[in-house]
Short mmCIF file of C-alpha atoms in Angstrom, two decimals:
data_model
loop_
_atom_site.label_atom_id
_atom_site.label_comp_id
_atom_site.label_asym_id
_atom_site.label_seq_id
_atom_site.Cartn_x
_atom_site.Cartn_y
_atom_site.Cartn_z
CA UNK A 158 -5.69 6.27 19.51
CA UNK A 159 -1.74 5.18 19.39
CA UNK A 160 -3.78 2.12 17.10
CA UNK A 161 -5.29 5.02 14.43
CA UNK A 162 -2.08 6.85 14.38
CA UNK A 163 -0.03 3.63 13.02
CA UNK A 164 -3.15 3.53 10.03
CA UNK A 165 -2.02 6.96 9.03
CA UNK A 166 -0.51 7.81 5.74
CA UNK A 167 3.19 7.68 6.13
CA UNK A 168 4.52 11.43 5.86
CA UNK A 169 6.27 12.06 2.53
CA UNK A 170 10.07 12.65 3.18
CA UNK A 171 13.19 14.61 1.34
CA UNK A 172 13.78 13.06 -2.23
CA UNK A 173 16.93 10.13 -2.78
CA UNK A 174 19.37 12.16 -4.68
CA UNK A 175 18.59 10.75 -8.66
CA UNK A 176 21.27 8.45 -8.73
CA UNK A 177 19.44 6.66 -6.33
CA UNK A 178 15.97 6.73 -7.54
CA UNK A 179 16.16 3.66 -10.15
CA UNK A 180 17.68 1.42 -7.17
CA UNK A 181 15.76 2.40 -4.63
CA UNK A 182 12.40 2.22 -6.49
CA UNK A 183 13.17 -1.55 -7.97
CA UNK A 184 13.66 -2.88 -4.52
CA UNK A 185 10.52 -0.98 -3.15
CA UNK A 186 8.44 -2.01 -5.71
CA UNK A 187 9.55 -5.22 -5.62
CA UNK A 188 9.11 -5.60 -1.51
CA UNK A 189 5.74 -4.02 -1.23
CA UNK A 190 4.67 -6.40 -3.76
CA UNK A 191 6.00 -9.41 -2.05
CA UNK A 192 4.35 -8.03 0.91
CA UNK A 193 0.82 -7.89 -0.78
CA UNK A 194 1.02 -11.32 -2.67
CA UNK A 195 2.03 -13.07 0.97
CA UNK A 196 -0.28 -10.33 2.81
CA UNK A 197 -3.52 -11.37 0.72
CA UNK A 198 -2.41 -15.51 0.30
CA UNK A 199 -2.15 -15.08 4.49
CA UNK A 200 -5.93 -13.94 4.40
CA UNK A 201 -7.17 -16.75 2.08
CA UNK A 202 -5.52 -19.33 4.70
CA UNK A 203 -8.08 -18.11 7.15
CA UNK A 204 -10.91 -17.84 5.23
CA UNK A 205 -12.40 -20.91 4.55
CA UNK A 206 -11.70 -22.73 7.14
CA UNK A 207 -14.62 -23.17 8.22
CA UNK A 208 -15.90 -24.90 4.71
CA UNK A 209 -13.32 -27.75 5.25
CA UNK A 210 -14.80 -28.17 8.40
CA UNK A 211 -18.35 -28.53 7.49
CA UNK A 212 -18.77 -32.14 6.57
CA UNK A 213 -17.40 -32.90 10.39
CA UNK A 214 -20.01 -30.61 11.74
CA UNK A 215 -22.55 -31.87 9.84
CA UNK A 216 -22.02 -35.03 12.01
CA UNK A 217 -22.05 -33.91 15.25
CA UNK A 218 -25.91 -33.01 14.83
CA UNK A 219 -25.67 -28.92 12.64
CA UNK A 220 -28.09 -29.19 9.60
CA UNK A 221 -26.85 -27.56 5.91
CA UNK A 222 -29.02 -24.85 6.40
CA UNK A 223 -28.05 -24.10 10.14
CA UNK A 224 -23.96 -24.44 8.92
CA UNK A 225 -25.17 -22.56 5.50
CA UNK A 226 -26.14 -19.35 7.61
CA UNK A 227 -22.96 -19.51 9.97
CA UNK A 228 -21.26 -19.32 6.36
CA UNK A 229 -23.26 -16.45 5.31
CA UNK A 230 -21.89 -14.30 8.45
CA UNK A 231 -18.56 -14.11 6.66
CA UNK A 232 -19.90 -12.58 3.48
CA UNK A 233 -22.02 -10.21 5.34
CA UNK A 234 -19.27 -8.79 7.50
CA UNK A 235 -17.05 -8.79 4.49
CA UNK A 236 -19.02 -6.57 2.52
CA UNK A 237 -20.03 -3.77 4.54
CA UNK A 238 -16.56 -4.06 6.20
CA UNK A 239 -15.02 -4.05 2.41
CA UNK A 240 -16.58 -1.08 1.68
CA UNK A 241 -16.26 0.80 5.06
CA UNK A 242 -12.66 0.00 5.36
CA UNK A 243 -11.92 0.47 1.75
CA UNK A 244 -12.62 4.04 2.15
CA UNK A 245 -10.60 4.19 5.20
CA UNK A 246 -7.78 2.43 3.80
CA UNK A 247 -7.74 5.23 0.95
CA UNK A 248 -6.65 7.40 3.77
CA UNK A 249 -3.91 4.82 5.69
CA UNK A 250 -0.77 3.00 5.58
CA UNK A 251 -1.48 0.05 3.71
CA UNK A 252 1.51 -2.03 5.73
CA UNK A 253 0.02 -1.64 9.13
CA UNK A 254 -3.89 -1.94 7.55
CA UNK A 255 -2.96 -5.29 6.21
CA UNK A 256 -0.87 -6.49 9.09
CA UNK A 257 -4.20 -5.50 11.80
CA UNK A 258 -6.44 -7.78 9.88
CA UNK A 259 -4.75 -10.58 9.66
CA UNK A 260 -4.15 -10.30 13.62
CA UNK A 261 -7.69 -9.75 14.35
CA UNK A 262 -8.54 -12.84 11.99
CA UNK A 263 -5.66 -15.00 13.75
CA UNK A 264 -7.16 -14.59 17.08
CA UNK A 265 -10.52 -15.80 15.70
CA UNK A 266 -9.42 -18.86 14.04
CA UNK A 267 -7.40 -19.49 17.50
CA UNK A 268 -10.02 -19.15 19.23
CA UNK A 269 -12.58 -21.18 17.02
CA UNK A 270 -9.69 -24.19 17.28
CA UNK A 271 -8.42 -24.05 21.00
CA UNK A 272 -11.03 -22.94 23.05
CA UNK A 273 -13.38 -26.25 24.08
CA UNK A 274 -17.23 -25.55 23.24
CA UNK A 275 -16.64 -22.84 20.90
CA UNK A 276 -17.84 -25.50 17.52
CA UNK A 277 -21.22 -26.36 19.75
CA UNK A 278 -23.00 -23.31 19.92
CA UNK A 279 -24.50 -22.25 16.73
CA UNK A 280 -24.45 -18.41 17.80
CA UNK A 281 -20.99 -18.38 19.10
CA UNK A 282 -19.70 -19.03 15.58
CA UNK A 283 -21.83 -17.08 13.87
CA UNK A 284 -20.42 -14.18 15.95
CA UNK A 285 -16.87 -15.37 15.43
CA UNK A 286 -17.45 -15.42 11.52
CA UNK A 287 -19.23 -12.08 11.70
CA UNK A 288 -15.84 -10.71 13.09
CA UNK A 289 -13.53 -12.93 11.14
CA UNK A 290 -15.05 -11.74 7.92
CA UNK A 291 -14.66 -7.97 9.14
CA UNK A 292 -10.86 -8.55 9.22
CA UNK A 293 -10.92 -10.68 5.61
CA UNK A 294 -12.52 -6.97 4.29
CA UNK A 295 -9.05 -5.09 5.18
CA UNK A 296 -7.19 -7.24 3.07
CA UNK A 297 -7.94 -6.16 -0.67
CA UNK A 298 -8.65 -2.58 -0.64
CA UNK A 299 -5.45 -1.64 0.48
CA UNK A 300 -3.37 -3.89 -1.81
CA UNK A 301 -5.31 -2.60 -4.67
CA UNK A 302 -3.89 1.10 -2.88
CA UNK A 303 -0.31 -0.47 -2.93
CA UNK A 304 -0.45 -1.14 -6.71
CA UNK A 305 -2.01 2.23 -7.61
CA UNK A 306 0.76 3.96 -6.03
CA UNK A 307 3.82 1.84 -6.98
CA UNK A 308 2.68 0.74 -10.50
CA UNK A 309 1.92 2.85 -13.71
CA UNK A 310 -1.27 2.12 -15.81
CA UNK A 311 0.57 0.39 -18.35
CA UNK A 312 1.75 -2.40 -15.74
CA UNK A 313 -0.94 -2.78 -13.64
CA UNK A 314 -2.52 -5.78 -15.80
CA UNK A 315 0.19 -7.30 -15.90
CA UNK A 316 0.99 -7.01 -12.09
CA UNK A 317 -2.62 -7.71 -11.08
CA UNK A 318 -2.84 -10.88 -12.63
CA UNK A 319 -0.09 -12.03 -10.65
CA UNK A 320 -0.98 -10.68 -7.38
CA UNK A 321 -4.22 -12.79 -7.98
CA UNK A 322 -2.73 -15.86 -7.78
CA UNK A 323 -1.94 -14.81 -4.15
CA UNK A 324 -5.70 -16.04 -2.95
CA UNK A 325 -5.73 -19.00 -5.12
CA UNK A 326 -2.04 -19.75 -3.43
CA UNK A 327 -3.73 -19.14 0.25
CA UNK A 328 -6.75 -21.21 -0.44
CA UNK A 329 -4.95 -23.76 -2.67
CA UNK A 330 -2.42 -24.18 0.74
CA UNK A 331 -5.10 -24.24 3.08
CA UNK A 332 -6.31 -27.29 0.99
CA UNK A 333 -3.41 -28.73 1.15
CA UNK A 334 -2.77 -28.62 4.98
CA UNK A 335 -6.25 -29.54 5.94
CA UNK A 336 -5.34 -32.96 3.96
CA UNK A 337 -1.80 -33.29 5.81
CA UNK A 338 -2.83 -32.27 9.71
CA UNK A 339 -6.71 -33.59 9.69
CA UNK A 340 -5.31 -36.66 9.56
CA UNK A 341 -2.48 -36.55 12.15
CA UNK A 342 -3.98 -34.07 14.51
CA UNK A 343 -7.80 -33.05 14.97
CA UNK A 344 -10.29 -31.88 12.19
CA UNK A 345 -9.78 -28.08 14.35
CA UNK A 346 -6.32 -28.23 13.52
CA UNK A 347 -7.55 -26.53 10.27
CA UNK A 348 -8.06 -23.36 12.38
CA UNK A 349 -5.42 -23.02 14.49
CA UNK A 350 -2.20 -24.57 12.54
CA UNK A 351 -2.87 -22.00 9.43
CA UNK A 352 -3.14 -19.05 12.13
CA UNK A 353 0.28 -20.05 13.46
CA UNK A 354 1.61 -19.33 9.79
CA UNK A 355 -0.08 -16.64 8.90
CA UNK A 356 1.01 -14.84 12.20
CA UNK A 357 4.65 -15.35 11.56
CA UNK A 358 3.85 -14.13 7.77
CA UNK A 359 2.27 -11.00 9.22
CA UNK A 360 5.72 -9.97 10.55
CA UNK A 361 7.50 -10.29 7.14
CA UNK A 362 4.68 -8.37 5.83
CA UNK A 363 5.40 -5.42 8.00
CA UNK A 364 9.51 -5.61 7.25
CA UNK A 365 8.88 -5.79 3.69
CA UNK A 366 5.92 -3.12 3.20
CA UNK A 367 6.31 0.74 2.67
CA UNK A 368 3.41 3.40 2.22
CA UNK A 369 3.99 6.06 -0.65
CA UNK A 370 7.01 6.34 -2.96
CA UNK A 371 6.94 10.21 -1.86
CA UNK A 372 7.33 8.44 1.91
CA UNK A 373 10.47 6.61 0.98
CA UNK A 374 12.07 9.78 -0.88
CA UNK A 375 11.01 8.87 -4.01
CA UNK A 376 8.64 10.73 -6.94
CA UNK A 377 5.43 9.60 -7.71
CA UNK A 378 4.72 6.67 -10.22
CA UNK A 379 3.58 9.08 -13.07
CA UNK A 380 6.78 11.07 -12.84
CA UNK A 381 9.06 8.10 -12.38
CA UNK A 382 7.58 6.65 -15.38
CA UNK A 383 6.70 9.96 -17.08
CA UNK A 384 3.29 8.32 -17.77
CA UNK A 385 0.19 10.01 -16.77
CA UNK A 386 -3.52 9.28 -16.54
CA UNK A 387 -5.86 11.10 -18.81
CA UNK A 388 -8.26 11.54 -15.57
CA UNK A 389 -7.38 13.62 -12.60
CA UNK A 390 -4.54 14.98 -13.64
CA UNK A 391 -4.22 17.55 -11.12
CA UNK A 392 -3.61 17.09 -7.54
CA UNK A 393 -3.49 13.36 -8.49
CA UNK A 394 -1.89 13.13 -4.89
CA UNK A 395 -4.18 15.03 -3.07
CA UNK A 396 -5.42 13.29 -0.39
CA UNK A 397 -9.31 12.84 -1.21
CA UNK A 398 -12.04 13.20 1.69
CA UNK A 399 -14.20 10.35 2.20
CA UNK A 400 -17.29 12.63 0.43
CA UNK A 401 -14.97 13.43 -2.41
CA UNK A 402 -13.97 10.02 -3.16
CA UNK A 403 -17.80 8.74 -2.85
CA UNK A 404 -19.96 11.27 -4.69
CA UNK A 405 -17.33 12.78 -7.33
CA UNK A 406 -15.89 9.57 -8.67
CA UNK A 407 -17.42 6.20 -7.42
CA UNK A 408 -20.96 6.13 -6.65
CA UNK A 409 -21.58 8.51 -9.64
CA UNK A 410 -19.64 6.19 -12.65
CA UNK A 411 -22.34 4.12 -14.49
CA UNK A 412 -19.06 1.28 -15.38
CA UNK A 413 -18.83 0.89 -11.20
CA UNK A 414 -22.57 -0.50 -11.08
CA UNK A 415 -22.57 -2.76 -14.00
CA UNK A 416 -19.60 -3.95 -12.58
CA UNK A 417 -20.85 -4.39 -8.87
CA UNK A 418 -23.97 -5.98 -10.39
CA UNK A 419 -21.95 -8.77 -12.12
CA UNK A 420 -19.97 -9.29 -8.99
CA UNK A 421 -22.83 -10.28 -7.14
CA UNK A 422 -23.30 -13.48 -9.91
CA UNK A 423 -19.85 -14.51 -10.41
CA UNK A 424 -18.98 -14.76 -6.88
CA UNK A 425 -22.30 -16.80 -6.31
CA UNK A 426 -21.17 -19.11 -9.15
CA UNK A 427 -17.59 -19.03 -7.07
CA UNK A 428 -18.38 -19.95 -3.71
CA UNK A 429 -21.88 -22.07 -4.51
CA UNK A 430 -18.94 -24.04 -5.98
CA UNK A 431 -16.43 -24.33 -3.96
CA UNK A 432 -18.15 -23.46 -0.21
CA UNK A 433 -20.19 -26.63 -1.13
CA UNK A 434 -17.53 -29.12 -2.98
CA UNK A 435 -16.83 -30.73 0.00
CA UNK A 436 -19.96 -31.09 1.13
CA UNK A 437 -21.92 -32.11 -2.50
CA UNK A 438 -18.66 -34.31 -3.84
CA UNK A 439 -18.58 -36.47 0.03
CA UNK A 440 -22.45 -36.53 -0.15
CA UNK A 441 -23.77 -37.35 -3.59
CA UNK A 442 -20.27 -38.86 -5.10
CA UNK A 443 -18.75 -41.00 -2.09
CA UNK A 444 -16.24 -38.89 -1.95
CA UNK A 445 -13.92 -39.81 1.34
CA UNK A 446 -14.51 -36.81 3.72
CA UNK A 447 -11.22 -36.88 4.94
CA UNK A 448 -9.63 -36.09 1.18
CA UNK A 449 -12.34 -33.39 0.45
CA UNK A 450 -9.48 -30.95 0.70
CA UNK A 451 -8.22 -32.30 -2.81
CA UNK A 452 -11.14 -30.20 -4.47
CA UNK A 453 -9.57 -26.73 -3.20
CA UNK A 454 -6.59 -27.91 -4.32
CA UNK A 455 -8.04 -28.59 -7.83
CA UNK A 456 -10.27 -25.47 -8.29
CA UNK A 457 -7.57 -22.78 -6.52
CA UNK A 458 -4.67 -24.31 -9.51
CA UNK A 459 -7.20 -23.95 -11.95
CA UNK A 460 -7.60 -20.81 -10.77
CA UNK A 461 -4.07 -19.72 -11.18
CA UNK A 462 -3.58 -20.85 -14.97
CA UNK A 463 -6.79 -19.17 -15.84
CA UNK A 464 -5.90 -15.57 -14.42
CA UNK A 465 -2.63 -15.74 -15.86
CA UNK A 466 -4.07 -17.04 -19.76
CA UNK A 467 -6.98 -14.05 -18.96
CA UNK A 468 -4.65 -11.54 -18.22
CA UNK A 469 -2.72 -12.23 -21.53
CA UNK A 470 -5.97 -12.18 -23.33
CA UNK A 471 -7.07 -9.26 -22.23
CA UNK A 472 -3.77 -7.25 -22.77
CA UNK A 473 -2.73 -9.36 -25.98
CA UNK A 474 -5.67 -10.33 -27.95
CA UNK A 475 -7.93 -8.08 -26.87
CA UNK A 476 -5.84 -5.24 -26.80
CA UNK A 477 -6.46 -4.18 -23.18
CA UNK A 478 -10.31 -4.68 -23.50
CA UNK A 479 -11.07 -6.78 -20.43
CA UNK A 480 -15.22 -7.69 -20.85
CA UNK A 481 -14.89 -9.82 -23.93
CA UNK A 482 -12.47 -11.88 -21.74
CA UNK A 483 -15.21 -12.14 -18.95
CA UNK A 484 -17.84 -12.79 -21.35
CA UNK A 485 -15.95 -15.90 -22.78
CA UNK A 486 -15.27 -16.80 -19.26
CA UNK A 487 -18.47 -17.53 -17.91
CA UNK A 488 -19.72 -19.15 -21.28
CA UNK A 489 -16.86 -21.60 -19.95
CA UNK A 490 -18.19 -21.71 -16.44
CA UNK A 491 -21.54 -22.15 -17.38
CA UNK A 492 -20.95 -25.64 -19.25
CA UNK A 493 -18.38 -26.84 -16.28
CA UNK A 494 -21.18 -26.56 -14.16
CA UNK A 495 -23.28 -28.65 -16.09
CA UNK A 496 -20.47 -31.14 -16.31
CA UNK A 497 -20.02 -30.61 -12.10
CA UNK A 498 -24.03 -31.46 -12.09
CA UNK A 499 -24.74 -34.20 -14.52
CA UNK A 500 -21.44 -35.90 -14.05
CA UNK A 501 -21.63 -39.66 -12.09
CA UNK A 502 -18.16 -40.32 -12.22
CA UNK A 503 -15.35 -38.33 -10.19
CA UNK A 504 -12.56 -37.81 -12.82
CA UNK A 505 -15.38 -35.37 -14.53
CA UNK A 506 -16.40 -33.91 -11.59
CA UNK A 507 -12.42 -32.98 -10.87
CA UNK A 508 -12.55 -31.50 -15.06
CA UNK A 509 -15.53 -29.76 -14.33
CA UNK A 510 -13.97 -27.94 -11.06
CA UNK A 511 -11.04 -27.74 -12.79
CA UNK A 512 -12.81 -25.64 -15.92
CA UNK A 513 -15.00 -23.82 -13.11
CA UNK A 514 -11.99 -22.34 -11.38
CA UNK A 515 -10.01 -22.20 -14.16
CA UNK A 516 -12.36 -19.67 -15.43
CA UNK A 517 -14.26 -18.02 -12.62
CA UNK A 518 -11.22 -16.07 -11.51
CA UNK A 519 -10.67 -14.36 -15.10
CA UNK A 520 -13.78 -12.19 -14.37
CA UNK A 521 -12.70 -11.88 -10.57
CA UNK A 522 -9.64 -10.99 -11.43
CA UNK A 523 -10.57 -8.30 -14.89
CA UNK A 524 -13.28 -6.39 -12.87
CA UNK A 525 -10.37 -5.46 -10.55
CA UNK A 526 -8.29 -4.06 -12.95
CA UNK A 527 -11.35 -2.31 -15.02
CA UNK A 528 -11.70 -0.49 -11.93
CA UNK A 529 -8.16 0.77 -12.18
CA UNK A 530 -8.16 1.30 -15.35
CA UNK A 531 -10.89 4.03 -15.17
CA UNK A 532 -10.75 5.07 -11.42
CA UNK A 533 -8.24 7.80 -10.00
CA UNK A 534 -5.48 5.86 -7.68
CA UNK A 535 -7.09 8.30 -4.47
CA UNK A 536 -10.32 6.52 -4.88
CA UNK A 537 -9.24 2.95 -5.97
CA UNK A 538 -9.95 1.15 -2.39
CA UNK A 539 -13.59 2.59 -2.34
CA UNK A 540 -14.11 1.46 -5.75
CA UNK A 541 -12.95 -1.78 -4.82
CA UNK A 542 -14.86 -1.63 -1.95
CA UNK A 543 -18.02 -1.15 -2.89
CA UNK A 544 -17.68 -4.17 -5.59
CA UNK A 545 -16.76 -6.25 -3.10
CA UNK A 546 -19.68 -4.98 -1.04
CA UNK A 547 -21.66 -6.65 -3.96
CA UNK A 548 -19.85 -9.51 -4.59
CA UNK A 549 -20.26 -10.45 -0.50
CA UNK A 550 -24.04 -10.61 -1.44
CA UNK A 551 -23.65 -13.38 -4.17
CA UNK A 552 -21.25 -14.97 -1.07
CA UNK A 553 -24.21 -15.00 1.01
CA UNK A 554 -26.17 -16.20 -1.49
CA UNK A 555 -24.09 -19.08 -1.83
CA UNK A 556 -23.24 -19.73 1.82
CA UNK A 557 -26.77 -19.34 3.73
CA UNK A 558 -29.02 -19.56 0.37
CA UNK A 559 -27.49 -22.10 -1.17
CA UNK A 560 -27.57 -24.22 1.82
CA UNK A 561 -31.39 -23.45 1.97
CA UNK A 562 -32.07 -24.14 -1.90
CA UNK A 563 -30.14 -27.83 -1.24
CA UNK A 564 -31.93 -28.59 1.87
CA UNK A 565 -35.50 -27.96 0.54
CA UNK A 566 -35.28 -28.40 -3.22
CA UNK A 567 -31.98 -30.62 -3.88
CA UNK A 568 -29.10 -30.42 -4.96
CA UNK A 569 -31.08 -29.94 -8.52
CA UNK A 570 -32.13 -26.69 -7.12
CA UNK A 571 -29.09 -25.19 -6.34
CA UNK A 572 -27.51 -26.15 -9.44
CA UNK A 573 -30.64 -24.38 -11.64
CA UNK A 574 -29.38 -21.17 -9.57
CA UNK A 575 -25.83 -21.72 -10.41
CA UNK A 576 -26.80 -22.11 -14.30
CA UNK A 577 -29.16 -19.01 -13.87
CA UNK A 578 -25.98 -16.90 -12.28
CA UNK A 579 -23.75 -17.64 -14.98
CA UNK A 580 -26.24 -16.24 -17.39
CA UNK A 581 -26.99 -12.97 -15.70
CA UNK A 582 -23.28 -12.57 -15.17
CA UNK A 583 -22.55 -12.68 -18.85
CA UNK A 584 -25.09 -10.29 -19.88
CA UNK A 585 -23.93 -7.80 -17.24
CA UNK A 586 -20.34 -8.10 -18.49
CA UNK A 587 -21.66 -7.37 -22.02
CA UNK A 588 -22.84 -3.87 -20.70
CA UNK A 589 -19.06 -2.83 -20.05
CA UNK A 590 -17.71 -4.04 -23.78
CA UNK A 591 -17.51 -0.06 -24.15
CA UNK A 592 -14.32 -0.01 -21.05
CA UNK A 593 -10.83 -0.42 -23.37
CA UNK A 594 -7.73 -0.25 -22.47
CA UNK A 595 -6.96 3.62 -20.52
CA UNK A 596 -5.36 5.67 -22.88
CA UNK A 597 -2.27 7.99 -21.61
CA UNK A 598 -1.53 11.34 -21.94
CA UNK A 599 2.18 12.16 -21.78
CA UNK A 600 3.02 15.21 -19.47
CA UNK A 601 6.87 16.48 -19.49
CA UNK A 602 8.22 15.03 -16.47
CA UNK A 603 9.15 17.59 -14.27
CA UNK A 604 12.17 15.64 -12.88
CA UNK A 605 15.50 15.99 -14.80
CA UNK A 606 15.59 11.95 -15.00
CA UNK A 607 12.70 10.34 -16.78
CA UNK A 608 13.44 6.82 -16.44
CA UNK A 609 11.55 3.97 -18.52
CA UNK A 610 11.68 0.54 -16.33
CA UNK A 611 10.14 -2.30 -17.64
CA UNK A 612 7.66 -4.64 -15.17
CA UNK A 613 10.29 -6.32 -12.99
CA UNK A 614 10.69 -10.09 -14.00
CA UNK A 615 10.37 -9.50 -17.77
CA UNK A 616 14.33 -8.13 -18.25
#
């Protein structure tokens, strides 16, 4: 119970006196940021471990498809936990939310490292990955909850496409180390040495975090920056029931299920990739097992330029539309792939994952901030929720069905999938051309100071 009680919402205290309210805000904005940009790269460092690990247990006797369905427990967890706990983290403190999944997902990585036997028995680590991928689902929803709260419409594109580079960072890291301690230590040193981080990281989290402004002494965002949505505009800090949030504004919004549908085809295209780089680049293209870590590396800095040039598209060029962004996108990913297929020399197989992740996160990265562009802040970690609820099915796609599709019709097979994905992807984004940019309706502050901050970083 003492557990649940932490995961409350943070009770709203007396407001700072207004002197205090542009200092105080600036710091908290710019600490519970911090603390979701290292919160979320922390869960991306114990994510895919496992996929680094592959090609090693693919020699002590595990077949692709037997690996490919230990893969798929992650995604299935993920999903439904995604969804569950996005509605629950609605209605909780998104510093203590964060901080209890990455324990729980520290402990399994421990004990999928340290404890002898553990890597033998196909159903042990299915269970472990079941469990580990329950954790990875507490880790967006209530980030997405810290930016609704602490960042007005008009800034959230901006700050989104930064705080995606956080799982690019984690995963890009995670690369990184598996190259440096594989080597020097054990191939299960890429468990346990990244949970050894990422607890230590889970303490700053929890310094650096805070709930509500209203829990701080501070206003809400609309008043603070006098800019208000057009929906919901009453009781916009109402807490929402679970019902509410479900059947008034998510489940019933046409824009949520074209959205969710796409989801499930980009992240197939995603992982497909990258789950199996390792595993297709050291079997078909001689690729040195021990260096396989160089194609996270590769696809999670791709990753970074591309959400940062599609962010600026979509708010620049486009004018705050974000599908014509995703559209272009996967036209993109769809001829990398090619390139990654019909390739037989490795500096084009590095272009090609460097165009695939360059350009796979844009959509990733858009259909998150679509969703808060037309989704009241009370119901944003449902909404994300149930997308990523979706997009955990095109992860188990590409974890257990890819490895099926490569073990009984090729690599050729997979790789007519991954072409087919791209395409349904794109037409599904072409449904949402109609989402623009959320237009605001200016209320009169009710606050005697109506201060106008610009997006920390830019003054």
């Amino acid at each position: 119970m003492k557990l649940f009680n932490i995961l409350k919402p943070a009770c709203h205290i007396k407001k700072l006196h207004a002197k205090q309210v542009d200092i105080a805000y600036k710091k908290h904005r710019y600490m519970n940021f911090a603390g979701i940009f290292i919160g979320y790269a922390c869960y991306y460092l114990l994510r895919k471990n496992f996929s680094l690990a592959m090609p090693f247990l693919l020699n002590t006797g595990f077949t692709k498809s037997q690996l490919g369905l230990v893969l798929s427990a992650i995604p299935i967890s993920y999903g439904i936990s995604k969804f569950l706990m996005g509605n629950l983290s609605d209605r909780s403190n998104p510093r203590y939310f964060i901080a209890t999944g990455l324990v729980i997902s520290v402990i399994v990585n421990l004990v999928f490292g340290c404890i002898p036997g553990v890597t033998a028995s196909l159903y042990f680590m299915i269970a472990l990955m079941f469990i580990n991928g329950w954790a990875q689902g507490m880790g967006a929803p209530p980030c997405y909850r810290t930016v609704a709260h602490w960042f007005s419409i008009s800034e959230r594109g901006r700050v989104m496409s930064v705080w995606n580079i956080s799982h690019n960072l984690g995963a890009g890291l995670l690369g990184a180390l598996a190259m440096l301690i594989i080597p020097l230590f054990t191939w299960k040193s890429v468990f346990y040495l990244p949970s050894i981080i990422v607890l230590l990281f889970t303490i700053l989290i929890v310094i650096l975090m805070r709930d509500t402004p209203q829990s701080v002494g501070l206003m809400p965002i609309e008043e603070y920056r006098n800019e208000y949505p057009e929906i919901n505009t009453k009781d916009r800090e109402k807490e929402l029931s679970a019902k509410e949030i479900l059947f008034k504004y998510v489940l019933v919004n046409k824009y949520i299920w074209f959205l969710a549908l796409a989801n499930v085809f980009v992240y197939f295209v995603r992982y497909g990739v990258l789950d199996w780089a390792p595993t297709y680049l050291t079997e078909m293209k001689g690729l040195n097992s021990s260096k396989s870590g160089v194609t996270f590396i590769i696809y999670e800095a791709a990753g970074i330029l591309g959400m940062l040039l599609c962010g600026y598209m979509s708010d620049k060029m486009f004018k705050g539309r974000r599908a014509p962004v995703s559209i272009l996108c996967m036209i993109i990913v769809f001829f990398g792939v090619l390139l990654y297929w019909f390739s037989p020399y490795m500096i084009f197989n590095h272009i090609a994952l460097l165009l695939i992740g360059m350009f796979i996160y844009g959509p990733i990265m858009l259909v998150g901030i679509q969703v808060l562009d037309i989704m009241p802040k009370k119901a944003v970690g449902t909404a994300i929720g149930l997308l990523g609820f979706f997009a955990s099915g095109g992860n188990i796609l590409a974890s257990a069905g890819f490895g099926y599709l490569v073990e009984y019709f090729g690599w050729q097979g997979g790789f007519i999938v991954l072409i087919v994905a791209c395409v349904l992807a794109t037409l599904l984004f072409s449904l949402t051309l109609r989402i623009g940019k959320a237009t605001h309706r200016k209320e009169e502050a009710p606050s005697e100071i109506q201060p106008v901050l610009e997006l920390e970083g830019e003054t």
